[in-house]
Every structure is written in C-alpha cells, then in structure tokens.
Amino acid sequence: MADARKRLDAATVAQRGPVGSASPHDSAAKQVAGEAVYIDDIAAPVGLAHAYLGLSQIAHGKLVSLDLSAVRSAPGVFTVLTAADIPGVNDISSTHRHDEPVFATDTILHHGQPLFAVIAETRDQARRAAALAKAVYEEAPPHLDVAAARAAGSDLVTDPLKLERGDVAGALAASPRRLKASMAIGGQDHFYLEGQIALAIPGEDEDVLVQSSTQHPSEVQHMVAAVLGIGSHAVTIEVRRMGGGFGGKETQANLFACVAALAARKLYRPVKLRPDRDDDMVITGKRHDFVCDYEIGFDDEGHILAVDAVYAARCGWNADLSGPVTDRALFHMDNCYFYPAVRGRSEPLRTHTVSNTAFRGFGGPQGMVGAERFIEEVAYATGLDPLEVRKRNLYGGAGRDITPYHQQVEDNIAGHVIAELERGCDYRARQAAIRAANRTSKVIKRGIALTPVKFGISFTATWFNQAGALVHVYTDGTVALNHGGTEMGQGLYIKVAQVVAQAFGIGLDRVKITATTTGKVPNTSATAASSGSDLNGMAALDACETIKKRLVAFATGHWQVPPEAVTFLPGCVRIGTQELSFAELVAAAYMARVQLSATGFYATPKIHWDRKAGRGHPFYYFAYGAAATEVAIDTLTGEYRVERVDILHDCGTSLNPAIDKGQIEGGFIQGMGWLTTEELVWDEKGRLRTHAPSTYKIPVASDRPRIFNVALLDNAPNREPTIHRSKAVGEPPLMLAISVLHALSDAVASVGDYRICPRLDAPATPERVLDAVDRVRAEAGGP
C-alpha cells in the first residue's frame, strides 16, 4: 500500500509538478530517526563555556544591593556579567520605547527578571553558581492582573487603539434590546519542545556568529550588535530549524542570543546559553490574557445593531509587542460578523508579570473569542439557535461589507464554508439527537457548536510585509535555496522548495534547502503573521524567474527560436521542437557565461494602515474556516471529553495538502489547550506557579478528539495573486478551537433548558465548567 502511494505521488508530481503535491516535511524522516540537528545537538566547539542567568526573586521593587562574590568564586566559573559589562546599550526592546534592559540595574518589574549571567566550564556549574547570589530588595506591592492594574491606576505600556464606525451611542439607544457584560480570556505558554537557546562563536575583528533558535534572525542580529556596540555587518545569525516557536521566539530569543554573544566576546571563546524549562517559562512572555467588557444592542430576530467593547490586556512589565497584539485583537473583534455600529478600544495595561508577547494568532484569537461571546449572548437572550444567529449576522449584502477598521471584505466566503460544513457533518441531525439525549441523561450532558473563522493575513506593521531570497543554480542542474523565512516545524522550507522546483521543472531532490542566515539574505522580517509562504515563496519565485529569463534569452540566441518557444516543463525544457533536461540547458548556459545566481524580492501590494485614524487596508486577504465540535461533560465533576471535531478550512489552492492538514490539526489542538486546560497561575507575590509540565497542562494524546475529520475547501483559489493562489495556514486554524469552548457552553446550558447564557470564561477548566453548571442550574431554579 505504501509503495503504491509512493508511485501515485510520483506520478502526480510528474504530471502537475511539485506544487500541490503532498510532499513530506523535509525534516520528517530525520526527526523520526533522531537525526535532525538542533542547536543543542551541534558538536561542542573547542573551549565551549556555558552561561546561566541569575534572576530576581521579587516581582516589584528596588534592587538595593547585589553581592556576587560567592558566584565568582564558585567552582568552574570563568566570569560574571552584569549591566556594567555591556559595551553597547543595555536594551533589547523591540519597540522605540527602550524599556527592556538585558540586566536590571535598580528597578525590578517582574519575578524572574535577569540580574546577571554567570559563565562557567559546565552548564551545571553555571546553574549552581547563579543560585549563590545575595540580593537585597526594597519590595513594593505588585499589580498582577487586569483588575489590580486598573485599581492601581497602572499606566499603559503603549498607546491604545480605537476603532469606530457609525453612531454607536445612537444605535445602542435605538436598539430594541441591550445587554452589558464582561468576559475573561486566559493566556497561554508557548511550550515549544525546544526551549530558548543560543550558541555564540567569536570570530576575528569584531565578528560573532550566533546560532539562535529565533523566528526573527534580523532582529536578533540588530540586538546583538547594539548590545556589543558594533555594526550589524559584524554579526551573523543562523538558524536551520527550531523545535517549535509559535511566536515565543519572535522577540524572546533576543535576551539569550545577546547574553551568549556578550560572554563570547568577553572571553573570546564559544558560549552556549540554554535555560531549563522552569526558568524558560518564568523568564519568557506568554499569550496575553484579556478582559473584554462589552455592551451589545440587538433586536428580537438576533440581528446585532451595535457593539461597544473594551479589550483590556495584561501586558506585563514592558511594551514588547503588546501594542500590535492588542491592535490585532480589535481587528478580529468582528470575526465573520458585520456590526452596523461598532466601537472597539484597547487597554494595554502594565503589570508586574513577565512581558507578554507574540503567540500564534497574535491577539486575533482573543478578539474572536469576544466576537463569539457576543453571538452567544444574543442567541440566549432571544431564544434563537446560536448557529442561526451567526448566519444572520455574517458579512454580505448591500452595505454590509465594511469592517470596524474600514476595510472592505471583498473575498467573503464564510457563509459558503459554514453551509458546506453544516451539511457535510450532518450538524442539524446531530444537534437534535444531542438535545434529545440530554433530556434523559441526568449526569452526562452533551454539547455541540459550529463556529467560523475569518482571519486577516499580513503584518499590520506594513514595512514587515517584504521578503528576500537567494537562489543558486549549479552547472549540474542542482539548486541551492536560501530565504529569510525560518523553519519551526510548520513546513515553510519544503513549501518554498516546491515553488522553486516547480519553477525550474525539476524534482524536489534537486533543490538543497539551506539554513536561514543573515549573511545571505539581509533585513528579513519575522516568520510570523502566517506570512512565511506568501512572502518567501514569492521572493524565491522572483529569483527563479530572473534566472529563467537569462536562460530563455540564451536559448533563443543559441538555438535560434523565439522566446515563446522556450518552455520549462516537469522534467525537461522544451526549446522549439527539442527537449533538454534542465541540467543540459544550465551546462550550456554556463559555457556561454550566463549568470546562474539571483536574488529575489517581494513586497505585499495593496496594504496600508493609518493607526491614528483607525482606518486602512491592513490585510491583503482573509483566510476562512469553520469547525463543528461535539463534547460530553460530567455535571458532577466538571470533567469533559471532546468526542468529535469536523473542520473545513480554506487554504486557497494548497501548496502542500499534507503540510496544511498538519497545520490545521496542530493549530486546532493548540487552540483547544488554550481554551480548556492551559491555565497560568501567579501567586500573590507575583511568582509563576505553573512553570513546568507538572503544573501546566498542555493537551496530550488522550485529549485529542475521538473522531477528528479535517478537509480543505475545494475549488477555492485565492482571489489575490499570492504564490500559486494559496492562502496562509499557520495561525487561522487555532481559532477553529473556539468551537470547543462553545460546545462546552452548549452542554452547560442544557442544565437550564438552554434558557440561560452560561458565560463560560476561558480557559474552561473542569472547575470552571462545574461552577457554570451550578450557576446555570441555580438561575434556572433547578435542584
């Protein structure tokens, strides 16, 4: 069977070319065999030293004194680094606010803030020595969450955003019905399998090479250069692969790379910094948790007439990416729904916790969770079916296509996706059967929900929507590919390689994927915002087209044919009436001194954004999807099980269906974890108590849906000219898991005969589910 499948795939590739084939991930076999090399697997260079960080033990206050004498005299210690040892700037903030020092000097703003680094002969010696520091603090009360920050009048880490369209006050006043409530939406740890790590190797002059587990090599390059007080041209950042990132290595890798590089330059020897899992979780930022306060105006038919919402976020001790994250929450407070009058405001609050950062979806999931709560509120208030309320409020129709940020929705297929999934998973019949079963089941209650996703694709920081690539063609017809995107398991490398192989008409085995490095492609954007394939695929294709134009020009002169008679086909190049292999054409072109190397570049068109005005066209297009989830809850304990999930997702014309389905499945499970079991807990002293897998529960194999059906939307090419008309698939599937939260809510609502909105906050842990069951039952007047 496997051999037959291989022959079928080979035949498909030969007929269509590599693009669109279900090619396996380029590292899949190596990962299964344990042969994929990550930074900690690289053979230790001669003289390797190990760094470890010394952390603050309070969440807020002053550092009165820091005695490091015992640290310096500990066995194996080479040196100890503090802010005084930084030759450049003591700052690694990713914004213009310069509010993130490498090492704290006097003010402490979160428990676990780095104070110093110790460099020793072994990692164990460095860890043990770091624990010997004696710090004296003047402690102050910490503000740890949104409520405490608001009560204390905490400042904002960045300027808030307001989106507004229509007369909100007038629409609310004129609405036949109104309601006002609040929702808590929890955060999430990235829990990447490979933790933060950096290996710095000093070179001659001021040069330093840093192997960094980062999604943003160019930012790490600039940060290392600034900390060392040298030019960016002296710093090279390289990353072949990461063991997961999810946004947690977009800015968070800066600290570890800078400390390793600082130590390497001081000692003139290689230095590696790898924190253990506990310290990694204590030091690094998380997904932002939000409190969404909302007021909704609607009518008896379930039409939303006005929305006024404030999304307040626990941002942590510095700005990091909290500004754009909270902005994107507002960009997705509509999800697939048109609000005739709408106002959304962000409130990015400073708290004395780790600085929250990018996480898959980048604020969009939190905004969307709020949007689905609005729908749920209206459904229960009117007694209508939640899916029917969703349909009645979808974008579409005259005057119903403008978002809260004034972008026209031109590619709206949400209704089509919902209808296809509703029919395909037999949603209505299953819903009726579940409600009938719930009437006779006293303890186990089932729930079902179908929720859609509309996710905007592009960086809202417009300048990041660019990419570069470098393609070399060798005289034997093989190709080396390099681009600015990074591989963290999502399959970017194989997708771009498929694009290159398709362009030249060669097999994937003829394309060599090379490590991302700032020494080959400069000024790269972060691999984030689901834009990796869109940007880097187009940049690589641009380089290929440049080389192909040179080859066509050579062929027309050498074989005396017109340009249109030269065609690149799968497996050969047709020149007039003859066919040559790509290698034969390349070899001939080389002898004629044709350049066989090219750079490529791509900048996303059409996009623009005026943050001050709250208007623009920030997204190139939208990716759509829908999920139907069925759950069962135990009303005595609050425990639950996800019984079945059906997903229909829009990938445009998929570059690689196998990779895309993997992203959908993984994104859904990660989103399910965020909304159910993954709970971050800080104690009253500001110490993170959920800092290891023993206390922080990510989904495991037994948590997966018992039935898990995933399909890609057929015949739905991207209306925009993206790479082979594909659509991004990194982030949107995570929000399909909102259906799990609403299926749980549906099950809880059954104890009150579906008359009371459960208002189930996230994460919906068993404790919260049980509380909601008791509350709904009491409000309904039940026993």
PDB file of N, CA and C in Angstrom, residues 189-222:
ATOM      1  N   ASP A 189       1.112  29.576  27.676  1.00  0.00           N
ATOM      2  CA  ASP A 189       2.555  29.445  27.471  1.00  0.00           C
ATOM      3  C   ASP A 189       2.815  28.744  26.139  1.00  0.00           C
ATOM      4  N   HIS A 190       3.890  29.141  25.459  1.00  0.00           N
ATOM      5  CA  HIS A 190       4.186  28.575  24.145  1.00  0.00           C
ATOM      6  C   HIS A 190       4.540  27.093  24.219  1.00  0.00           C
ATOM      7  N   PHE A 191       5.217  26.703  25.245  1.00  0.00           N
ATOM      8  CA  PHE A 191       5.605  25.316  25.483  1.00  0.00           C
ATOM      9  C   PHE A 191       6.171  24.646  24.219  1.00  0.00           C
ATOM     10  N   TYR A 192       7.058  25.363  23.541  1.00  0.00           N
ATOM     11  CA  TYR A 192       7.800  24.780  22.421  1.00  0.00           C
ATOM     12  C   TYR A 192       8.637  23.608  22.941  1.00  0.00           C
ATOM     13  N   LEU A 193       8.817  22.572  22.133  1.00  0.00           N
ATOM     14  CA  LEU A 193       9.577  21.402  22.570  1.00  0.00           C
ATOM     15  C   LEU A 193      11.045  21.744  22.783  1.00  0.00           C
ATOM     16  N   GLU A 194      11.618  22.517  21.875  1.00  0.00           N
ATOM     17  CA  GLU A 194      12.982  23.008  22.064  1.00  0.00           C
ATOM     18  C   GLU A 194      12.896  24.350  22.782  1.00  0.00           C
ATOM     19  N   GLY A 195      13.519  24.446  23.940  1.00  0.00           N
ATOM     20  CA  GLY A 195      13.477  25.699  24.684  1.00  0.00           C
ATOM     21  C   GLY A 195      14.346  26.770  24.050  1.00  0.00           C
ATOM     22  N   GLN A 196      14.388  27.923  24.687  1.00  0.00           N
ATOM     23  CA  GLN A 196      15.246  29.007  24.222  1.00  0.00           C
ATOM     24  C   GLN A 196      16.711  28.559  24.299  1.00  0.00           C
ATOM     25  N   ILE A 197      17.483  28.920  23.293  1.00  0.00           N
ATOM     26  CA  ILE A 197      18.885  28.515  23.270  1.00  0.00           C
ATOM     27  C   ILE A 197      19.654  29.384  22.289  1.00  0.00           C
ATOM     28  N   ALA A 198      20.905  29.653  22.619  1.00  0.00           N
ATOM     29  CA  ALA A 198      21.794  30.381  21.708  1.00  0.00           C
ATOM     30  C   ALA A 198      23.209  29.871  21.901  1.00  0.00           C
ATOM     31  N   LEU A 199      23.947  29.768  20.804  1.00  0.00           N
ATOM     32  CA  LEU A 199      25.358  29.392  20.807  1.00  0.00           C
ATOM     33  C   LEU A 199      26.119  30.458  20.046  1.00  0.00           C
ATOM     34  N   ALA A 200      26.990  31.176  20.738  1.00  0.00           N
ATOM     35  CA  ALA A 200      27.747  32.276  20.128  1.00  0.00           C
ATOM     36  C   ALA A 200      29.202  31.870  19.955  1.00  0.00           C
ATOM     37  N   ILE A 201      29.735  32.152  18.768  1.00  0.00           N
ATOM     38  CA  ILE A 201      31.132  31.824  18.457  1.00  0.00           C
ATOM     39  C   ILE A 201      31.817  33.092  17.975  1.00  0.00           C
ATOM     40  N   PRO A 202      32.823  33.574  18.697  1.00  0.00           N
ATOM     41  CA  PRO A 202      33.506  34.798  18.283  1.00  0.00           C
ATOM     42  C   PRO A 202      34.420  34.535  17.092  1.00  0.00           C
ATOM     43  N   GLY A 203      34.593  35.536  16.245  1.00  0.00           N
ATOM     44  CA  GLY A 203      35.497  35.449  15.104  1.00  0.00           C
ATOM     45  C   GLY A 203      36.565  36.507  15.198  1.00  0.00           C
ATOM     46  N   GLU A 204      37.241  36.743  14.104  1.00  0.00           N
ATOM     47  CA  GLU A 204      38.276  37.772  14.120  1.00  0.00           C
ATOM     48  C   GLU A 204      37.649  39.160  14.074  1.00  0.00           C
ATOM     49  N   ASP A 205      38.476  40.141  14.366  1.00  0.00           N
ATOM     50  CA  ASP A 205      37.998  41.519  14.472  1.00  0.00           C
ATOM     51  C   ASP A 205      36.819  41.559  15.459  1.00  0.00           C
ATOM     52  N   GLU A 206      35.689  42.118  15.051  1.00  0.00           N
ATOM     53  CA  GLU A 206      34.524  42.187  15.950  1.00  0.00           C
ATOM     54  C   GLU A 206      33.473  41.131  15.645  1.00  0.00           C
ATOM     55  N   ASP A 207      33.775  40.228  14.727  1.00  0.00           N
ATOM     56  CA  ASP A 207      32.773  39.292  14.226  1.00  0.00           C
ATOM     57  C   ASP A 207      32.278  38.326  15.301  1.00  0.00           C
ATOM     58  N   VAL A 208      31.008  37.990  15.194  1.00  0.00           N
ATOM     59  CA  VAL A 208      30.438  36.953  16.046  1.00  0.00           C
ATOM     60  C   VAL A 208      29.338  36.245  15.262  1.00  0.00           C
ATOM     61  N   LEU A 209      29.354  34.916  15.336  1.00  0.00           N
ATOM     62  CA  LEU A 209      28.311  34.087  14.748  1.00  0.00           C
ATOM     63  C   LEU A 209      27.445  33.550  15.872  1.00  0.00           C
ATOM     64  N   VAL A 210      26.139  33.720  15.753  1.00  0.00           N
ATOM     65  CA  VAL A 210      25.226  33.224  16.777  1.00  0.00           C
ATOM     66  C   VAL A 210      24.249  32.241  16.136  1.00  0.00           C
ATOM     67  N   GLN A 211      24.299  31.003  16.624  1.00  0.00           N
ATOM     68  CA  GLN A 211      23.260  30.039  16.287  1.00  0.00           C
ATOM     69  C   GLN A 211      22.122  30.284  17.276  1.00  0.00           C
ATOM     70  N   SER A 212      20.996  30.755  16.767  1.00  0.00           N
ATOM     71  CA  SER A 212      19.915  31.187  17.641  1.00  0.00           C
ATOM     72  C   SER A 212      18.616  30.513  17.246  1.00  0.00           C
ATOM     73  N   SER A 213      17.870  30.050  18.233  1.00  0.00           N
ATOM     74  CA  SER A 213      16.538  29.489  17.977  1.00  0.00           C
ATOM     75  C   SER A 213      15.565  30.653  17.943  1.00  0.00           C
ATOM     76  N   THR A 214      15.459  31.277  16.783  1.00  0.00           N
ATOM     77  CA  THR A 214      14.691  32.515  16.663  1.00  0.00           C
ATOM     78  C   THR A 214      13.845  32.521  15.408  1.00  0.00           C
ATOM     79  N   GLN A 215      12.696  33.151  15.485  1.00  0.00           N
ATOM     80  CA  GLN A 215      11.834  33.386  14.341  1.00  0.00           C
ATOM     81  C   GLN A 215      12.203  34.674  13.611  1.00  0.00           C
ATOM     82  N   HIS A 216      13.093  35.461  14.184  1.00  0.00           N
ATOM     83  CA  HIS A 216      13.399  36.770  13.615  1.00  0.00           C
ATOM     84  C   HIS A 216      14.912  37.005  13.638  1.00  0.00           C
ATOM     85  N   PRO A 217      15.659  36.352  12.740  1.00  0.00           N
ATOM     86  CA  PRO A 217      17.115  36.474  12.758  1.00  0.00           C
ATOM     87  C   PRO A 217      17.624  37.904  12.642  1.00  0.00           C
ATOM     88  N   SER A 218      16.982  38.720  11.827  1.00  0.00           N
ATOM     89  CA  SER A 218      17.486  40.083  11.647  1.00  0.00           C
ATOM     90  C   SER A 218      17.322  40.917  12.914  1.00  0.00           C
ATOM     91  N   GLU A 219      16.226  40.727  13.639  1.00  0.00           N
ATOM     92  CA  GLU A 219      16.078  41.468  14.889  1.00  0.00           C
ATOM     93  C   GLU A 219      17.136  41.029  15.895  1.00  0.00           C
ATOM     94  N   VAL A 220      17.381  39.725  16.002  1.00  0.00           N
ATOM     95  CA  VAL A 220      18.436  39.253  16.900  1.00  0.00           C
ATOM     96  C   VAL A 220      19.779  39.834  16.483  1.00  0.00           C
ATOM     97  N   GLN A 221      20.027  39.878  15.189  1.00  0.00           N
ATOM     98  CA  GLN A 221      21.274  40.465  14.679  1.00  0.00           C
ATOM     99  C   GLN A 221      21.432  41.907  15.147  1.00  0.00           C
ATOM    100  N   HIS A 222      20.386  42.696  14.986  1.00  0.00           N
ATOM    101  CA  HIS A 222      20.457  44.107  15.377  1.00  0.00           C
ATOM    102  C   HIS A 222      20.603  44.259  16.887  1.00  0.00           C
TER     103      HIS A 222
END
